[in-house]
mmCIF file of C-alpha atoms in Angstrom:
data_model
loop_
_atom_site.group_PDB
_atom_site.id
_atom_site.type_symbol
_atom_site.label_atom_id
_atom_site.label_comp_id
_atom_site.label_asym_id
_atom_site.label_seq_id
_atom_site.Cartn_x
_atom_site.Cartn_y
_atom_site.Cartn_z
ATOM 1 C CA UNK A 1 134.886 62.699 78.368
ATOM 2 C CA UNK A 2 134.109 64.852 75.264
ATOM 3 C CA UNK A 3 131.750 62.536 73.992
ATOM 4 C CA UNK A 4 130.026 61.787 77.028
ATOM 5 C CA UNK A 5 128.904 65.304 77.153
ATOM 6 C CA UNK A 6 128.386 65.674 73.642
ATOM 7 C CA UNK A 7 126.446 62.891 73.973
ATOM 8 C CA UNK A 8 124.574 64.011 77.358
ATOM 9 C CA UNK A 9 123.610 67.527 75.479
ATOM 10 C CA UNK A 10 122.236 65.277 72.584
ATOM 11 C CA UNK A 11 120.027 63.468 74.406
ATOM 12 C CA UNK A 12 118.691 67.206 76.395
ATOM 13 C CA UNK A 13 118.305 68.736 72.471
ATOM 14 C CA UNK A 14 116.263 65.824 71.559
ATOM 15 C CA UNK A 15 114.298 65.922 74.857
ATOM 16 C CA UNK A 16 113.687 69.407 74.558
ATOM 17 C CA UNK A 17 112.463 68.949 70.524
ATOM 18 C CA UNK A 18 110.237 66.392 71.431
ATOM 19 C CA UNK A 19 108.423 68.328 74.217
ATOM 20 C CA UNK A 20 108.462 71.790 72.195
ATOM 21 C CA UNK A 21 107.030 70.062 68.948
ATOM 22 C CA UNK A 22 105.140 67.150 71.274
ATOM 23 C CA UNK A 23 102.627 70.340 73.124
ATOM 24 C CA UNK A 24 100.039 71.534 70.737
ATOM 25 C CA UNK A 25 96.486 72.826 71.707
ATOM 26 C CA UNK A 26 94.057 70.251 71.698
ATOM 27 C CA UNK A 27 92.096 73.208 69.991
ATOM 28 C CA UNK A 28 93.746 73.501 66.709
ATOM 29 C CA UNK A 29 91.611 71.172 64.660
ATOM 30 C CA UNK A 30 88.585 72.979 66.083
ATOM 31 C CA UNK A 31 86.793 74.500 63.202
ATOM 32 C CA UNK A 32 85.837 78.290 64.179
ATOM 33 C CA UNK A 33 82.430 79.004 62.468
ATOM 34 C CA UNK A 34 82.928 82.033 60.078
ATOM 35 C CA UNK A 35 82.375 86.136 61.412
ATOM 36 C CA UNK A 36 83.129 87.200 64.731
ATOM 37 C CA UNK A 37 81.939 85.924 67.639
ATOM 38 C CA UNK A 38 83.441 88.565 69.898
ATOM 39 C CA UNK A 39 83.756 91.999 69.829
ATOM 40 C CA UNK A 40 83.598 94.949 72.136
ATOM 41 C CA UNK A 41 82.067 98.304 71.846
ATOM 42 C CA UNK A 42 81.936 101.813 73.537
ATOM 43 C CA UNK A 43 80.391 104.991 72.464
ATOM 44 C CA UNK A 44 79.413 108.080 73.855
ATOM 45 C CA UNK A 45 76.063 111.466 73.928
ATOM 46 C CA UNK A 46 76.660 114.690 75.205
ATOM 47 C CA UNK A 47 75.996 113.303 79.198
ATOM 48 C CA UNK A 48 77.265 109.552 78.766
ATOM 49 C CA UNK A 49 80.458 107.607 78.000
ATOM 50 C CA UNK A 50 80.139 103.872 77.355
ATOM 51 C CA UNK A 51 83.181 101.733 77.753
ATOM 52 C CA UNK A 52 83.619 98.174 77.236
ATOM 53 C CA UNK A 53 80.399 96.750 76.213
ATOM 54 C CA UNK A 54 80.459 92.988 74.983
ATOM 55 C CA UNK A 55 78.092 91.142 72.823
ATOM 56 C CA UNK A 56 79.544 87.331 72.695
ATOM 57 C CA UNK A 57 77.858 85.422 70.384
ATOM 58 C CA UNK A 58 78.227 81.651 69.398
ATOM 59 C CA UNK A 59 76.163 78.816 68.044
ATOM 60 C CA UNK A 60 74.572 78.202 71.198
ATOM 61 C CA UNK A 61 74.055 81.323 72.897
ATOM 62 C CA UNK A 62 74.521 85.049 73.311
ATOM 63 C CA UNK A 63 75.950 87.594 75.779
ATOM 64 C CA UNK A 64 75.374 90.980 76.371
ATOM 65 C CA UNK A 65 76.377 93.524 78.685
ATOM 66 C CA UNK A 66 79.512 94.160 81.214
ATOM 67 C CA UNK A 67 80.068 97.375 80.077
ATOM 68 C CA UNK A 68 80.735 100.619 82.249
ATOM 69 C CA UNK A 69 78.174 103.330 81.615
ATOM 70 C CA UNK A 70 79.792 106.925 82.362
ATOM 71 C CA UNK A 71 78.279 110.300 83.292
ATOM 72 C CA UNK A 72 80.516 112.572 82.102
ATOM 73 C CA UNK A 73 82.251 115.498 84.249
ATOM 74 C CA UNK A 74 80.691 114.475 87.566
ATOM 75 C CA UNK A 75 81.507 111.174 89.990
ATOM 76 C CA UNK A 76 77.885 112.025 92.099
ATOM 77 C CA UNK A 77 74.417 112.718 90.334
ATOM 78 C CA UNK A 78 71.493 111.503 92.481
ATOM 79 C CA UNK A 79 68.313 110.312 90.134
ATOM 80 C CA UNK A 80 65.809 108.630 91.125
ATOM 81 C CA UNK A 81 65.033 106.964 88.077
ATOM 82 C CA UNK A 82 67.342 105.591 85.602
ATOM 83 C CA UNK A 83 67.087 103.221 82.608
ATOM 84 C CA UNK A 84 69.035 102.010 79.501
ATOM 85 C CA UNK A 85 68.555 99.611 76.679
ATOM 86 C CA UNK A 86 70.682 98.282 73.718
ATOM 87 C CA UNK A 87 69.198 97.738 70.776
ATOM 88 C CA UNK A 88 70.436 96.167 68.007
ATOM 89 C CA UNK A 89 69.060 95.386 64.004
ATOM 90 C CA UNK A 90 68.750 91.836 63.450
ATOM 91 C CA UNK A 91 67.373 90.653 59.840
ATOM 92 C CA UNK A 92 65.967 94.164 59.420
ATOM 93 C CA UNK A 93 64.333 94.559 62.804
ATOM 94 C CA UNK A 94 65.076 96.489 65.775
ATOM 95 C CA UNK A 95 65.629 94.144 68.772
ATOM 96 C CA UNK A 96 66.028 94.916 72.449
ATOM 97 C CA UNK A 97 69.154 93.020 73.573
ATOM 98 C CA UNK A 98 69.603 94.492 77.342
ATOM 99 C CA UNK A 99 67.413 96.414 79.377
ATOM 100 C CA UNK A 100 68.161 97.653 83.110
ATOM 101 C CA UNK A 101 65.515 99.647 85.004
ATOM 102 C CA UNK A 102 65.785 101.094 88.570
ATOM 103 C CA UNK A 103 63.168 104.055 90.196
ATOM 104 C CA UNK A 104 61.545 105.167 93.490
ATOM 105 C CA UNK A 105 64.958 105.596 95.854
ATOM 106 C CA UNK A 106 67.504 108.660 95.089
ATOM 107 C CA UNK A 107 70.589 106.870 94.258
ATOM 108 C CA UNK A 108 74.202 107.521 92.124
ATOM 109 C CA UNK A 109 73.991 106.917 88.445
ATOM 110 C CA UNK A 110 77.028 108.592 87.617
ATOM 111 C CA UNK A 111 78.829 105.341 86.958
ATOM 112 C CA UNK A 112 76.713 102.516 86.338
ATOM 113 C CA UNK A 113 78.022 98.461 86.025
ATOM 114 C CA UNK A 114 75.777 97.002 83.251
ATOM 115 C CA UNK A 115 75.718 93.545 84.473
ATOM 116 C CA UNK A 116 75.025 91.249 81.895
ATOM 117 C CA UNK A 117 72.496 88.684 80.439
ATOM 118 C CA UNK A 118 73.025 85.666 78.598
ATOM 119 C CA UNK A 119 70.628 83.693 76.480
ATOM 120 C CA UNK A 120 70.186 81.433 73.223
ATOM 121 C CA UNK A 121 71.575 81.756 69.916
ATOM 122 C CA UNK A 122 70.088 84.386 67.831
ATOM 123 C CA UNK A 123 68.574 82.728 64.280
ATOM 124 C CA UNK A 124 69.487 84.607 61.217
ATOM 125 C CA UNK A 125 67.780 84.485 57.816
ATOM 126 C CA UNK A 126 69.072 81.592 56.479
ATOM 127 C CA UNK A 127 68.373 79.429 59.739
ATOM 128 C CA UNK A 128 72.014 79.181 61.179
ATOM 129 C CA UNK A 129 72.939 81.401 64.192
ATOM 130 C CA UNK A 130 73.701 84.624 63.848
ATOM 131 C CA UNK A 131 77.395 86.736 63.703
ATOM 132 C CA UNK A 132 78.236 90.271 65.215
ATOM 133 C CA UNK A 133 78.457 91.201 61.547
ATOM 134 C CA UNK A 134 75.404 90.461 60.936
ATOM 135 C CA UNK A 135 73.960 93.413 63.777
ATOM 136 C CA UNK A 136 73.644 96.294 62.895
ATOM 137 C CA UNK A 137 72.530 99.868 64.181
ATOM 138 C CA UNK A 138 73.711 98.474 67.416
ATOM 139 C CA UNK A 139 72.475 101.786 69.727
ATOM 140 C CA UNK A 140 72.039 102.588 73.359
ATOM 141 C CA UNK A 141 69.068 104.708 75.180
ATOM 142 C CA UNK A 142 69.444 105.950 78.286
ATOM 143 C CA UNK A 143 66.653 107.735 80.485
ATOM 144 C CA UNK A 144 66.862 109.517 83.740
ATOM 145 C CA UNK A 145 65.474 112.124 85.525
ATOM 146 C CA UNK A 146 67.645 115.391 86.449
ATOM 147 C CA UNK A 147 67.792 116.873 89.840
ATOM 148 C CA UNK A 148 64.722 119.191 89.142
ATOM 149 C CA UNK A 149 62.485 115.790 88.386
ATOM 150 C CA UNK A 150 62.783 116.759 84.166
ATOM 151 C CA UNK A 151 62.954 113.493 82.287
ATOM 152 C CA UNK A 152 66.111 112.922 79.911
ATOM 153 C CA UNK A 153 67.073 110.644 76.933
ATOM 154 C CA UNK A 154 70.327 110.288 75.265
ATOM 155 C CA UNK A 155 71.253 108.027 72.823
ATOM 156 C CA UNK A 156 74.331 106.488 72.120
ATOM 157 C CA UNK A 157 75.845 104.737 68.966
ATOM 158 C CA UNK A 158 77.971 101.572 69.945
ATOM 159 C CA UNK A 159 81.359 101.049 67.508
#
């Protein structure tokens, strides 16, 4: 009887080893190009708070965008024109990544959803794609007119 059931646990332990040591992620001989490909960013101005702003980039494309732009101290601010764009440097020149523009009907911009916009890879000097490390002075502007109709610009410095 005892060895029956040492026997019985034996043959669980060995079913169990094979399974834990059997599963590995078809992944792990991937090789991961070098710098990141990911990162997220927020910032804020004196009027704004950015939160969660994503630039994906990999050898075949780039993302921008699905962040949540924030006027601070107020949930309602009716403008009727509003704008943003994120700009980052890329091989010493300023680049528009994302650009949003809305006029002509009153509406809330006191929380905005970016949205976001996907494209090709970004070249860098040397011909291969480029990495987030390789951006730099990444920066928002915002624009909007205040209740009176005054135009206003903030800017805000993504990290």
């Amino acid at each position: 009887m005892f060895n029956k059931r040492r026997f019985k646990i034996g043959i669980l332990l060995f079913i169990f080893t094979t399974v834990l040591f059997g599963c590995h992620n078809q992944n792990d001989n991937v090789q991961v190009p070098k710098g990141n490909l990911f990162n997220v960013f927020m910032g804020e101005s004196k009027t704004w708070e950015l939160s969660g702003y994503e630039i994906e980039l990999t050898p075949n494309s780039s993302k921008f965008g699905n962040g949540i732009l924030t006027m601070k101290n107020t949930t309602e601010y009716s403008s009727d024109f509003f704008s943003f764009e994120v700009h980052a440097t890329i091989n010493n020149k300023d680049e528009v990544m994302q650009k949003h523009q809305s006029s002509g009907e009153q509406v809330n911009i006191a929380t905005k959803k970016m949205g976001s916009i996907e494209g090709n890879e970004l070249p860098s000097k040397n011909g291969d794609y480029i990495s987030i490390n390789e951006l730099s002075d990444i920066y928002m502007i915002i624009k909007w007119n205040d209740q009176q109709g005054n135009k206003k610009e903030e800017r805000i410095n993504l990290n």
